[in-house]
mmCIF file of C-alpha atoms in Angstrom:
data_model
loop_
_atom_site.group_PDB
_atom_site.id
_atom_site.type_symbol
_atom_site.label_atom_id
_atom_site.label_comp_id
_atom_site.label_asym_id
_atom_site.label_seq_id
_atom_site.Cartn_x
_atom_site.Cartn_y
_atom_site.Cartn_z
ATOM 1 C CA UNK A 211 0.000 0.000 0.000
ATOM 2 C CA UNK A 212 3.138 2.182 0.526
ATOM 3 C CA UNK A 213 4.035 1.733 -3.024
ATOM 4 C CA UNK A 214 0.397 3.022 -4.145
ATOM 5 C CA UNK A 215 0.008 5.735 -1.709
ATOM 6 C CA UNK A 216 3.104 7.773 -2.945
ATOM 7 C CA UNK A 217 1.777 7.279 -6.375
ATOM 8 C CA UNK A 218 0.081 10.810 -7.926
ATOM 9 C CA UNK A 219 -3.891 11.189 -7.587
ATOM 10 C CA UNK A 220 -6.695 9.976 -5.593
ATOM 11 C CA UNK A 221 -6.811 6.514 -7.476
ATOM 12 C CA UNK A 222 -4.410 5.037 -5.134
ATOM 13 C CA UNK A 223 -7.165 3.776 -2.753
ATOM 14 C CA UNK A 224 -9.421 2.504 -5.197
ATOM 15 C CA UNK A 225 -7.573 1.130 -7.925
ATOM 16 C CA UNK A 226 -8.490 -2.698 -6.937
ATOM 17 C CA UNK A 227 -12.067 -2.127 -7.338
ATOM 18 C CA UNK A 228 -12.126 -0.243 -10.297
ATOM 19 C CA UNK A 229 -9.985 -2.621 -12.147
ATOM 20 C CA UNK A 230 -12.331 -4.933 -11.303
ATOM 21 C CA UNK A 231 -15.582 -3.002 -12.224
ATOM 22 C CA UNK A 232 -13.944 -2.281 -15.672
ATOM 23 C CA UNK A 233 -13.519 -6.531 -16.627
ATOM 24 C CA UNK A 234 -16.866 -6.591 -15.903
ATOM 25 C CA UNK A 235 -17.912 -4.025 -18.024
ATOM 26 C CA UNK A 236 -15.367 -5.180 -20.767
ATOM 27 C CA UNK A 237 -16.970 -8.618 -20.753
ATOM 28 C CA UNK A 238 -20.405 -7.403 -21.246
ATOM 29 C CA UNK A 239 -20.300 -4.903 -23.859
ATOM 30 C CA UNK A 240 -17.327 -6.978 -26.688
ATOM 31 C CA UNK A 241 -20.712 -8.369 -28.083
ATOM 32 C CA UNK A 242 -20.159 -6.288 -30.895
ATOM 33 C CA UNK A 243 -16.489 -7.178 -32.746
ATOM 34 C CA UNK A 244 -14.345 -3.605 -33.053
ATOM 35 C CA UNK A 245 -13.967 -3.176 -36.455
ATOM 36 C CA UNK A 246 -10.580 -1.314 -38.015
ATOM 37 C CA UNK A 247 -11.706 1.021 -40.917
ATOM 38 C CA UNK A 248 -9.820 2.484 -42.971
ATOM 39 C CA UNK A 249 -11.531 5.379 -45.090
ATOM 40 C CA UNK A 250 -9.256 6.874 -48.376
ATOM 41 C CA UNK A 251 -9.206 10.154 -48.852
ATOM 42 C CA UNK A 252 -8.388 12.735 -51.827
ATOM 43 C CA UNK A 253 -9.271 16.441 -52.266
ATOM 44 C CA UNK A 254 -12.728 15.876 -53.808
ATOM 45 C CA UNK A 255 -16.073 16.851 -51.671
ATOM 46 C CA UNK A 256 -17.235 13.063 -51.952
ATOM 47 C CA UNK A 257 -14.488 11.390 -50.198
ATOM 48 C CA UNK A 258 -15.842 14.013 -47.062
ATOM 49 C CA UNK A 259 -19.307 13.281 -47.874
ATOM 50 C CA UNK A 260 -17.911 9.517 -47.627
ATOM 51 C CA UNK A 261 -16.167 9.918 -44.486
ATOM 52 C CA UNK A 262 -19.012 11.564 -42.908
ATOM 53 C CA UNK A 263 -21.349 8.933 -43.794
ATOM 54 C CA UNK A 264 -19.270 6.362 -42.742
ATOM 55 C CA UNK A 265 -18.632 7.519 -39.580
ATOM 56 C CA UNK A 266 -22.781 8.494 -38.979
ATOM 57 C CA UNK A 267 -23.931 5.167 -40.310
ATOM 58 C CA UNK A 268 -20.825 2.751 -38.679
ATOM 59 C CA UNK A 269 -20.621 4.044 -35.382
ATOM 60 C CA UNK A 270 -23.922 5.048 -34.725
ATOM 61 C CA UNK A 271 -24.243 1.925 -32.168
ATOM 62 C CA UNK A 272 -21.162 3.417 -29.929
ATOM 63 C CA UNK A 273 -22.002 6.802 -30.210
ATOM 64 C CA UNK A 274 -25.082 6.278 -29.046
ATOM 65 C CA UNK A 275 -23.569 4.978 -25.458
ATOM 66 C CA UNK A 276 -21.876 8.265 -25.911
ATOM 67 C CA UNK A 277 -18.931 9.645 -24.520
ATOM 68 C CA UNK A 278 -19.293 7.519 -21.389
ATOM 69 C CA UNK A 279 -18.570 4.828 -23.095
ATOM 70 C CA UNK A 280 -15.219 6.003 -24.658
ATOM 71 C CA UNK A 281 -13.840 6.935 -21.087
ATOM 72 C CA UNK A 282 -14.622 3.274 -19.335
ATOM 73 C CA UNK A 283 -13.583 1.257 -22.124
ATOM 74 C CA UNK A 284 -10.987 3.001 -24.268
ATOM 75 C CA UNK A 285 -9.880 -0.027 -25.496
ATOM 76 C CA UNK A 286 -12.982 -1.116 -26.529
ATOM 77 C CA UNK A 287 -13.761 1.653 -29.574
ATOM 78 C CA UNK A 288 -13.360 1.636 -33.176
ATOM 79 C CA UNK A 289 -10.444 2.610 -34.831
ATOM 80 C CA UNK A 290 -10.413 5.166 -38.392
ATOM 81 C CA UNK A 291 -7.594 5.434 -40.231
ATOM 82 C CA UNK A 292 -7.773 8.141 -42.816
ATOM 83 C CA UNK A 293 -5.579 7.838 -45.607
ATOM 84 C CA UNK A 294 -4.270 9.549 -48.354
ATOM 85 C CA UNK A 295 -2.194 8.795 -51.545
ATOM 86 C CA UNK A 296 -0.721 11.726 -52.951
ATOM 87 C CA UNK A 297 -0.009 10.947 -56.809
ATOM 88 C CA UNK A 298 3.719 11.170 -57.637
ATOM 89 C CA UNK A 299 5.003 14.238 -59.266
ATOM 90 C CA UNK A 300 6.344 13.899 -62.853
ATOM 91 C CA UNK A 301 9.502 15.716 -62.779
ATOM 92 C CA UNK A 302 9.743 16.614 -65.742
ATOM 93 C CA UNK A 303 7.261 17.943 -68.201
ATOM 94 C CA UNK A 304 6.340 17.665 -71.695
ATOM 95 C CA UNK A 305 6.165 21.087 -73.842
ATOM 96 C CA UNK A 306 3.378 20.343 -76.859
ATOM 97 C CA UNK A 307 5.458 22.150 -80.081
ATOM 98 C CA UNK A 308 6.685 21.426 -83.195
ATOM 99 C CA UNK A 309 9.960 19.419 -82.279
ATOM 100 C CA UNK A 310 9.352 19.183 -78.377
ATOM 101 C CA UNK A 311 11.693 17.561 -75.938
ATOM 102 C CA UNK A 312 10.912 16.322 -72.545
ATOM 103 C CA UNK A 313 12.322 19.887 -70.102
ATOM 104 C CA UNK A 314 13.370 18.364 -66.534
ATOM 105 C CA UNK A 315 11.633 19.949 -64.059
ATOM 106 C CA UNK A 316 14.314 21.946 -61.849
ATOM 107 C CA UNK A 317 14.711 21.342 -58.036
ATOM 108 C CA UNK A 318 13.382 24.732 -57.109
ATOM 109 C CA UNK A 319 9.953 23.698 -59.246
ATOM 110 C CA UNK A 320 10.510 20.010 -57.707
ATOM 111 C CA UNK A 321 10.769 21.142 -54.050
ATOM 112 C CA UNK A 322 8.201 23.700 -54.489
ATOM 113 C CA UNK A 323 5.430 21.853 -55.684
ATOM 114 C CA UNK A 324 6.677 18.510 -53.513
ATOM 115 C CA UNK A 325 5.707 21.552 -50.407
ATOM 116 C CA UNK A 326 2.693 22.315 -51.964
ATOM 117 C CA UNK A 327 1.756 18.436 -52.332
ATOM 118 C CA UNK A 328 2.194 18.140 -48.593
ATOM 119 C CA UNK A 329 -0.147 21.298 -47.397
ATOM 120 C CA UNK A 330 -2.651 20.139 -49.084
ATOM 121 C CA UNK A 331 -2.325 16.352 -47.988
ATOM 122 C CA UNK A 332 -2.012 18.059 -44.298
ATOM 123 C CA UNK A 333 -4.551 20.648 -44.886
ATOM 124 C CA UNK A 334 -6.841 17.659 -46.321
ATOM 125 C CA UNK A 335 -6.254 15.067 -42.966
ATOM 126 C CA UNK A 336 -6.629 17.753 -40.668
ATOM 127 C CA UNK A 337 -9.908 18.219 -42.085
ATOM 128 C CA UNK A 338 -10.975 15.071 -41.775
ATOM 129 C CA UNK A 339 -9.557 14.451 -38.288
ATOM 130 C CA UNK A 340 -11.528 17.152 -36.855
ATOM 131 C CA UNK A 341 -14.738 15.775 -38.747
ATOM 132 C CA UNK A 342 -13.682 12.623 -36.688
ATOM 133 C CA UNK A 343 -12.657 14.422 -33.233
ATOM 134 C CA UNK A 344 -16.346 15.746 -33.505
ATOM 135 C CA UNK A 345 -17.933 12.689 -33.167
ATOM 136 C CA UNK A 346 -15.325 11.188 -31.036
ATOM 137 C CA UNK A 347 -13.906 8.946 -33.075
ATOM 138 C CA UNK A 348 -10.335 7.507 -32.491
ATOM 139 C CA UNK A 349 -8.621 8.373 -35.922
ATOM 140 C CA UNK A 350 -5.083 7.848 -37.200
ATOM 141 C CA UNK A 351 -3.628 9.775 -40.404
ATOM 142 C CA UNK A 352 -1.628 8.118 -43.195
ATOM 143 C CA UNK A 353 0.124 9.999 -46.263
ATOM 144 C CA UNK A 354 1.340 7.326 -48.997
ATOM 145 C CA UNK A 355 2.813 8.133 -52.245
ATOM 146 C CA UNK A 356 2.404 6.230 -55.381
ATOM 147 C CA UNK A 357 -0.663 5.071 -57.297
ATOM 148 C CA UNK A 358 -3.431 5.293 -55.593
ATOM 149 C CA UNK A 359 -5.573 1.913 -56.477
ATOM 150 C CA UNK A 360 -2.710 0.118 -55.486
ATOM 151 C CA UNK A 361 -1.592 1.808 -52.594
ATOM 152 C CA UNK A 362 -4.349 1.915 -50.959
ATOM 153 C CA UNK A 363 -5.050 -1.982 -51.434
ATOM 154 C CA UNK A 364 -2.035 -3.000 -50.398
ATOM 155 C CA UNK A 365 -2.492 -0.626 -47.156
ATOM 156 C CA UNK A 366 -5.509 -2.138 -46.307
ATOM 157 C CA UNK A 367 -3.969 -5.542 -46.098
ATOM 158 C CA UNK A 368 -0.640 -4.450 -44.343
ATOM 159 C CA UNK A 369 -2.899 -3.080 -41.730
ATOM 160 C CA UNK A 370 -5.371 -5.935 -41.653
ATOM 161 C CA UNK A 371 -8.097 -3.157 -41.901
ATOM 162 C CA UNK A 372 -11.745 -4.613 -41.377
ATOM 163 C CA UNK A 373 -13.283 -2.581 -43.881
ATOM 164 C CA UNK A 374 -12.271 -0.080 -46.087
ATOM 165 C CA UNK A 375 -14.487 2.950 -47.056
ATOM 166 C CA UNK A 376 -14.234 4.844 -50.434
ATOM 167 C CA UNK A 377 -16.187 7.477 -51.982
ATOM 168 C CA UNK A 378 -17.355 7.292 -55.162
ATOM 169 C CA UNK A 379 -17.029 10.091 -58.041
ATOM 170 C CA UNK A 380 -19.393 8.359 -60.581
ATOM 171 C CA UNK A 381 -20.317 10.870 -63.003
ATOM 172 C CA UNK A 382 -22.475 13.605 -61.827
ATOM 173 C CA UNK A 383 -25.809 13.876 -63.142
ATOM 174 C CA UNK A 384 -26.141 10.985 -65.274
ATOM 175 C CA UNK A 385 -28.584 8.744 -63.460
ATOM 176 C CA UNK A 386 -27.006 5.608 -64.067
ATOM 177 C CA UNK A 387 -23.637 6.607 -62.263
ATOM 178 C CA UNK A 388 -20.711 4.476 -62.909
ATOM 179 C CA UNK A 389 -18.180 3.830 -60.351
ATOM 180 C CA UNK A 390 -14.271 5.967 -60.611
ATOM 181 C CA UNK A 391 -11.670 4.025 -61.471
ATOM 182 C CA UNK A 392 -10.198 3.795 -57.663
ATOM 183 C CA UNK A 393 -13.175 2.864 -56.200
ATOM 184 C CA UNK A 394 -13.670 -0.062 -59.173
ATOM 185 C CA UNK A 395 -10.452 -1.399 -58.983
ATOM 186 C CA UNK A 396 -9.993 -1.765 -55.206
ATOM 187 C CA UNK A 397 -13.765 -3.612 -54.959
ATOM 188 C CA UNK A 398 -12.376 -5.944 -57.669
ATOM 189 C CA UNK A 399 -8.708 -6.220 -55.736
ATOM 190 C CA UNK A 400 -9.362 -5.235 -52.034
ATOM 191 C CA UNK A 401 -8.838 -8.586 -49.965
ATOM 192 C CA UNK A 402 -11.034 -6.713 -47.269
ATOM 193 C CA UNK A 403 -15.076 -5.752 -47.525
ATOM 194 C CA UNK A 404 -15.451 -2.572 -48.681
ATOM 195 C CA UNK A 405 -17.666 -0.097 -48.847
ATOM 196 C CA UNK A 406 -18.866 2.400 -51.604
ATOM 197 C CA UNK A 407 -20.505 5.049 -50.256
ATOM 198 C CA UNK A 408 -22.731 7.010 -52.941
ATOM 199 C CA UNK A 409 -23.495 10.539 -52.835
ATOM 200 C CA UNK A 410 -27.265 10.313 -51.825
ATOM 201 C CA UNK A 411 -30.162 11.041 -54.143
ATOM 202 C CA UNK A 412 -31.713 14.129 -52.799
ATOM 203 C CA UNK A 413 -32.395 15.505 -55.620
ATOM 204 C CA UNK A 414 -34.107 12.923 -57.297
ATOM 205 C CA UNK A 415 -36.405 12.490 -54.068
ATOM 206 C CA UNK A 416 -37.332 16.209 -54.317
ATOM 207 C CA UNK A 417 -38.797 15.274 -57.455
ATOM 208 C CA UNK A 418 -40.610 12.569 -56.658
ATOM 209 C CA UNK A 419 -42.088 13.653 -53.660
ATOM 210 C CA UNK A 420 -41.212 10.532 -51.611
ATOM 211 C CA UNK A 421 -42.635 11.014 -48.395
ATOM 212 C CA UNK B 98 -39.844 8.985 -33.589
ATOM 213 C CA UNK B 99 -37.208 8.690 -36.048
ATOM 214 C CA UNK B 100 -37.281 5.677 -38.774
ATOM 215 C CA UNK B 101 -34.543 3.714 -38.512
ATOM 216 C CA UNK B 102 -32.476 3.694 -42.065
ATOM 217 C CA UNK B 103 -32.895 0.148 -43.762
ATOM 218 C CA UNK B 104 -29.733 -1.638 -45.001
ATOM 219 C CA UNK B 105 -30.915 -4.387 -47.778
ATOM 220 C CA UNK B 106 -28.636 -8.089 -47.739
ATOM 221 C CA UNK B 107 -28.788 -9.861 -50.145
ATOM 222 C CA UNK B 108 -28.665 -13.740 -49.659
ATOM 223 C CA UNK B 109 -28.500 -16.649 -51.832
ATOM 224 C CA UNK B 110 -27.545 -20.370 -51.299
ATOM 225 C CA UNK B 111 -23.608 -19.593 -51.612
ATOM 226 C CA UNK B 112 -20.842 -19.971 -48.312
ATOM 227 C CA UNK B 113 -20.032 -16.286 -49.379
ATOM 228 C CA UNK B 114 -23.227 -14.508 -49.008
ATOM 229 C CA UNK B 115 -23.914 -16.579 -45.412
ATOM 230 C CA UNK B 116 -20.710 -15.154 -44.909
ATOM 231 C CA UNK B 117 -21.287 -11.792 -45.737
ATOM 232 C CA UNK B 118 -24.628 -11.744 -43.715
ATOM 233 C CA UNK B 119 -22.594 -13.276 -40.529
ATOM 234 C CA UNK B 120 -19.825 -10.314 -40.890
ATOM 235 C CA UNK B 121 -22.274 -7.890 -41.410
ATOM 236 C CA UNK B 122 -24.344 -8.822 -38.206
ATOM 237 C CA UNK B 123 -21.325 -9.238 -36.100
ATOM 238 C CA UNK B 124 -19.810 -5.835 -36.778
ATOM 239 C CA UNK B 125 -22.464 -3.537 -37.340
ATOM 240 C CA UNK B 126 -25.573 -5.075 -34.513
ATOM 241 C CA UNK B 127 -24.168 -5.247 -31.228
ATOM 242 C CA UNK B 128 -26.622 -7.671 -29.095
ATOM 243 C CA UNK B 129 -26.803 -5.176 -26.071
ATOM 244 C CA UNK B 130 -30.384 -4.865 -27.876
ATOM 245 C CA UNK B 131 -32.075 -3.497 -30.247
ATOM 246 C CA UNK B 132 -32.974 0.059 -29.685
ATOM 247 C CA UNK B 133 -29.255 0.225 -30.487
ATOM 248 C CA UNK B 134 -29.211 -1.362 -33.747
ATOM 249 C CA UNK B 135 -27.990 1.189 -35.983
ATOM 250 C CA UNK B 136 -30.366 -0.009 -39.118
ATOM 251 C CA UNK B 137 -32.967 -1.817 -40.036
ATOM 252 C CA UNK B 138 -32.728 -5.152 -41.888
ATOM 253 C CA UNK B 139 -34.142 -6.432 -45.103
ATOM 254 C CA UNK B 140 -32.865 -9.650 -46.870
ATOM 255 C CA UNK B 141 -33.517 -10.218 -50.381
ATOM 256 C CA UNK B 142 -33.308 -13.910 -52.273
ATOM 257 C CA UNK B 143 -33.884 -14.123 -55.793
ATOM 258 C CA UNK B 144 -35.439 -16.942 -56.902
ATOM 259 C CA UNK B 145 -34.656 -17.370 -60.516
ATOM 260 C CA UNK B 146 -37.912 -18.236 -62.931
ATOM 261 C CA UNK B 147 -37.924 -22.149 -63.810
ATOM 262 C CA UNK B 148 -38.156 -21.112 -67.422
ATOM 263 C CA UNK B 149 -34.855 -19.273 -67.626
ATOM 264 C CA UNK B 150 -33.368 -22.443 -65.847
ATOM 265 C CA UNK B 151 -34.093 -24.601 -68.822
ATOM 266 C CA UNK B 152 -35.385 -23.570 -72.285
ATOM 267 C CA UNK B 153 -38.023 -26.264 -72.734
ATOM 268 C CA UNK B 154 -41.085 -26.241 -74.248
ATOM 269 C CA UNK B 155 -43.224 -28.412 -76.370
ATOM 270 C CA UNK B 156 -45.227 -31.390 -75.127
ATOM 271 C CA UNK B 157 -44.794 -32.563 -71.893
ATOM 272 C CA UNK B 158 -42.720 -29.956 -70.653
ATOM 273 C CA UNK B 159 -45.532 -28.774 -68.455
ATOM 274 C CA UNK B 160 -45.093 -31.117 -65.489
ATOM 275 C CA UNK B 161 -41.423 -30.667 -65.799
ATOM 276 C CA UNK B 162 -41.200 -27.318 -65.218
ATOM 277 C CA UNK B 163 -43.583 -27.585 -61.912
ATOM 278 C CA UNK B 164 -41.708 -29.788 -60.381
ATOM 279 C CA UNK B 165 -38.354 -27.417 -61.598
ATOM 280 C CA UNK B 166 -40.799 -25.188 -59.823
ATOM 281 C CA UNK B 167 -41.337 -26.789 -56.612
ATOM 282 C CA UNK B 168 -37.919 -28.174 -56.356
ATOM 283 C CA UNK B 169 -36.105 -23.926 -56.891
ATOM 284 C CA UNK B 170 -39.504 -22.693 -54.194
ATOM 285 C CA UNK B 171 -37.731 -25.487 -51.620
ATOM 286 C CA UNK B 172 -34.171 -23.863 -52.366
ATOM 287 C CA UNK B 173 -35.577 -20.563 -52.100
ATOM 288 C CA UNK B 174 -37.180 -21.382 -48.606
ATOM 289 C CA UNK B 175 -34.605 -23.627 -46.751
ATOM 290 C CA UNK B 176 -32.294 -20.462 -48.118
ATOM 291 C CA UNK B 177 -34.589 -17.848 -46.526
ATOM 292 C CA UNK B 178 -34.645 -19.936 -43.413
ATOM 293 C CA UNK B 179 -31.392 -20.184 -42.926
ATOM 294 C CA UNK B 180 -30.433 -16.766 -43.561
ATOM 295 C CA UNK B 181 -33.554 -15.428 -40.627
ATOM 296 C CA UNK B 182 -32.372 -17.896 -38.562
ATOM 297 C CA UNK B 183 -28.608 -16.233 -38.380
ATOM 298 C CA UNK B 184 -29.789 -13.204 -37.830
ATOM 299 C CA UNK B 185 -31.903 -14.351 -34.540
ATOM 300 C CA UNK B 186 -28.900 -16.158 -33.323
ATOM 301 C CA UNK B 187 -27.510 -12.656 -33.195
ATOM 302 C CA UNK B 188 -30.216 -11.345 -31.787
ATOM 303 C CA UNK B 189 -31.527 -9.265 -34.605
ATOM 304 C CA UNK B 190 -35.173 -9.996 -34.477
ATOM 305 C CA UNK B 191 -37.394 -7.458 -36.985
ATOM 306 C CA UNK B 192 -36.155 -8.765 -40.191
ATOM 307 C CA UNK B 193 -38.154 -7.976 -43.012
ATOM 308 C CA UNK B 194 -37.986 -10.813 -46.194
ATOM 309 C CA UNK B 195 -38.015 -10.186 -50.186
ATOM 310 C CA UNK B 196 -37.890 -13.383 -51.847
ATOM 311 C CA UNK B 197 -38.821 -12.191 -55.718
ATOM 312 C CA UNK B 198 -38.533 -14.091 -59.144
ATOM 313 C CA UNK B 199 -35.768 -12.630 -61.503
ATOM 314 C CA UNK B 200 -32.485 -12.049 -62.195
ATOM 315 C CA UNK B 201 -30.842 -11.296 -59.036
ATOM 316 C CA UNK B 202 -29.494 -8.151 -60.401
ATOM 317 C CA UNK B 203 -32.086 -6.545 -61.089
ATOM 318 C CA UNK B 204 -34.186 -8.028 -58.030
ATOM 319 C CA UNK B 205 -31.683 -6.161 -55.890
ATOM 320 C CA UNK B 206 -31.703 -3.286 -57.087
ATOM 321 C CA UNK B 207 -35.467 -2.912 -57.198
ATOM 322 C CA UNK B 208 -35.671 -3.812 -53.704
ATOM 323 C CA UNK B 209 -33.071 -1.166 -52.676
ATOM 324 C CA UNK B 210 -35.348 1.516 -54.534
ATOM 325 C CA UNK B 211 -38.799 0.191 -53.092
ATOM 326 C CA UNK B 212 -37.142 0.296 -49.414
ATOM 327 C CA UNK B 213 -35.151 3.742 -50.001
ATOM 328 C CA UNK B 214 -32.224 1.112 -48.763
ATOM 329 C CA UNK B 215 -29.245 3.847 -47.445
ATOM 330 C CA UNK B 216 -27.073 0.519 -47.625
ATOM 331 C CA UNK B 217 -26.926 -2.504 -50.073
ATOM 332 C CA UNK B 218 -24.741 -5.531 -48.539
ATOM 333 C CA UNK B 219 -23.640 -8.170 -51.321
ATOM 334 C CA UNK B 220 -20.931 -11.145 -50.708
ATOM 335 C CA UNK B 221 -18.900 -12.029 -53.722
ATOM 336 C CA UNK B 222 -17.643 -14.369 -55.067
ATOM 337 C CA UNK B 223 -14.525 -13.539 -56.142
ATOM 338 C CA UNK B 224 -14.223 -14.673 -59.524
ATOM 339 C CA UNK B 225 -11.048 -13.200 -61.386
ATOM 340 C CA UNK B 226 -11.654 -11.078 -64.879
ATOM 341 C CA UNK B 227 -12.439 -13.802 -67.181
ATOM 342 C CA UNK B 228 -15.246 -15.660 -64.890
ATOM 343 C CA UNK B 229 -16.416 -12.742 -63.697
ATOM 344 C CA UNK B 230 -17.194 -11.262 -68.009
ATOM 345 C CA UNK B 231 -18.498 -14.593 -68.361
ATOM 346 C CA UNK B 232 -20.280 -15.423 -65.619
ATOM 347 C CA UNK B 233 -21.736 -11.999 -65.165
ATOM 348 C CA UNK B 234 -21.328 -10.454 -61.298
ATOM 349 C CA UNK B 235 -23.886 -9.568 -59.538
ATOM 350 C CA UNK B 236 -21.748 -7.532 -56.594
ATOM 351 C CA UNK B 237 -20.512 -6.336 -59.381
ATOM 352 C CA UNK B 238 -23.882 -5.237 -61.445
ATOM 353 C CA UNK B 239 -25.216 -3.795 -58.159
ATOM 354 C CA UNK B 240 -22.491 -1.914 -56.992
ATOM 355 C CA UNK B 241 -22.577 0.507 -59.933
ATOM 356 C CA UNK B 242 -26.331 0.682 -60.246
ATOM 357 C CA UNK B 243 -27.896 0.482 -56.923
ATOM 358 C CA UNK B 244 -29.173 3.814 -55.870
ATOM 359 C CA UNK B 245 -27.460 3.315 -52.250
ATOM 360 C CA UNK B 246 -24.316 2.405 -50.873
ATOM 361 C CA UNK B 247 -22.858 -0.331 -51.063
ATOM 362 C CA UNK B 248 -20.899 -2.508 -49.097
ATOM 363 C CA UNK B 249 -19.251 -5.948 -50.850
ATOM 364 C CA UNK B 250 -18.101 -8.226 -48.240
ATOM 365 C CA UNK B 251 -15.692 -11.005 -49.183
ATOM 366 C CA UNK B 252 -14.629 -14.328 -47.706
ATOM 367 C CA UNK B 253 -11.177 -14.463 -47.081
ATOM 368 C CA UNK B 254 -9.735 -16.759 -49.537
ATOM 369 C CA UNK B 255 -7.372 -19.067 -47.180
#
């Protein structure tokens, strides 16, 4: 008891019973498995609108113990991680013209846009982390270079993610929307579920008056 | 009081989509009840019309194709049964049932319009590029033209 008492704040006393109380509470509530998702991110509104979604319609069961339940089990909630694949930079550049050779890119334009690359992938995650901070969502960021179909499959079976979450361009206003080429690719390659989140139909609902 | 949002499964007789509705129920319905069950579930089964089965007609095809009949309404069942009896065992109770003649494609999808589904679950079978322009894919079919998400949930290939 010596050892505990010198030990900082009031849990000294109680630590044996509330190391107890928190089994039992473990045991009860790992009903429902804890699933690692991993969401893939790029600049467009859709992959926000997919986020979003996901996290509304995934963790809607452990939000709705709310934040008490993230304090007496931390071990016990989901896991996000957000990732993005920032598309390598061609360094050098093609000039269209009547006897055109490829110009090399020099560093100054390399390190300059490489800077810019990395704002934006920060300026992007930061985004999304604070979508996921406001529902209290445990969220990890991830910044991968390369092509992005492949990247991000291989990523999501590195990690051993549960389910990975992609948004899905299609093409606008046609009705029949067709899948982007990420989003196709990775549901034909991904080793893991996944899910294709859809921007939603509102307008065509307006329309129809669907009560 | 707020309607829950319906997420549509789709089942048929394969190990993948049993699997599929078994991941989906164990990650997304936790049994501490069912005020806290984030959606509500509807399973569709296509049953596929005995005539597209086999193209026979002529004389004496008749009884033929009802007992082609009886024998795909059994599958269709025992299928049905099995797939509302997984969800109970995890405690998810209010399960609505589509079972609907067609092509499973388009049975899907029709479903996920008439139940304004926000979330389509299909297992898939995992056929490579060649089966899967042969053999046509349904996971495949639905995820570009269902109206909804959609989630495709594959069995780990061991």
């Amino acid at each position: 008891m010596a050892a505990t008492a010198t030990s900082a704040g009031d849990a000294g006393t109680g630590t044996g019973t509330t190391v107890s109380v928190q089994q039992q509470e473990k045991v009860a509530s790992t009903e429902r498995k804890k699933m690692k998702v991993m969401v893939a991110l790029d600049d467009s509104d859709l992959s926000f609108y997919a986020l979003t979604w996901a996290l509304d319609n995934l963790f809607a069961a452990s939000v709705g113990l709310g934040a008490a339940a993230t304090k007496a089990f931390p071990g016990e909630v989901d896991t996000v991680y957000l990732v993005h694949v920032q598309q390598p930079f061609h360094h050098y550049a093609y000039p269209v013209g009547p006897g055109s050779t490829a110009v090399y890119g020099t560093s100054a334009v390399v390190e300059s846009v490489r800077k810019a690359q990395e704002e934006i992938s920060a300026a992007l995650l930061s985004r999304a982390l604070n979508v996921c901070k406001e529902k209290l969502i445990k969220a990890e960021t991830l910044i991968l270079d390369g092509d992005p179909k492949d990247v991000i499959c291989q990523a999501s079976e590195q990690m051993h993610v549960d389910l990975l979450v992609l948004g899905s361009r299609g093409l606008g206003k046609i009705k029949r929307a067709f899948l982007g080429s990420v989003s196709d690719y990775c549901a034909h390659h991904a080793k893991c579920p996944i899910l294709i989140v859809k921007p939603s139909k509102e307008s065509d609902r307006k329309d129809k008056h669907i009560p | 009081m707020a309607e829950k949002p319906v997420m549509v499964i789709a089942v048929d007789e394969s190990e993948h989509s049993f699997y599929a509705l078994e991941w989906t129920l164990d990650h997304f319905f936790a049994k501490s009840g069912p005020d806290h069950h984030p959606f509500s579930v509807v399973l569709v089964h296509a049953r596929r019309i005995a005539a597209s089965v086999i193209g026979v007609s002529g004389p004496g095809s008749g009884k033929f194709i009802t007992v082609l009949e009886t024998d795909i309404k059994n599958e269709a069942t025992k299928t049905v049964e099995k797939a509302t009896e997984i969800c109970n065992r995890k405690s998810v109770n209010e399960v609505r049932v589509e079972v609907n003649e067609g092509d499973p494609r388009d049975v899907i999808c029709e479903v996920v319009d008439k139940y304004h589904a926000s979330i389509l679950v299909v297992g898939s079978h995992g056929y490579g590029a060649i089966k899967r322009a042969v053999l046509g894919s349904v996971s495949d079919y639905c995820a570009h033209q269902a109206n909804c998400s959609v989630m495709i949930v594959k069995k780990p290939r061991i």
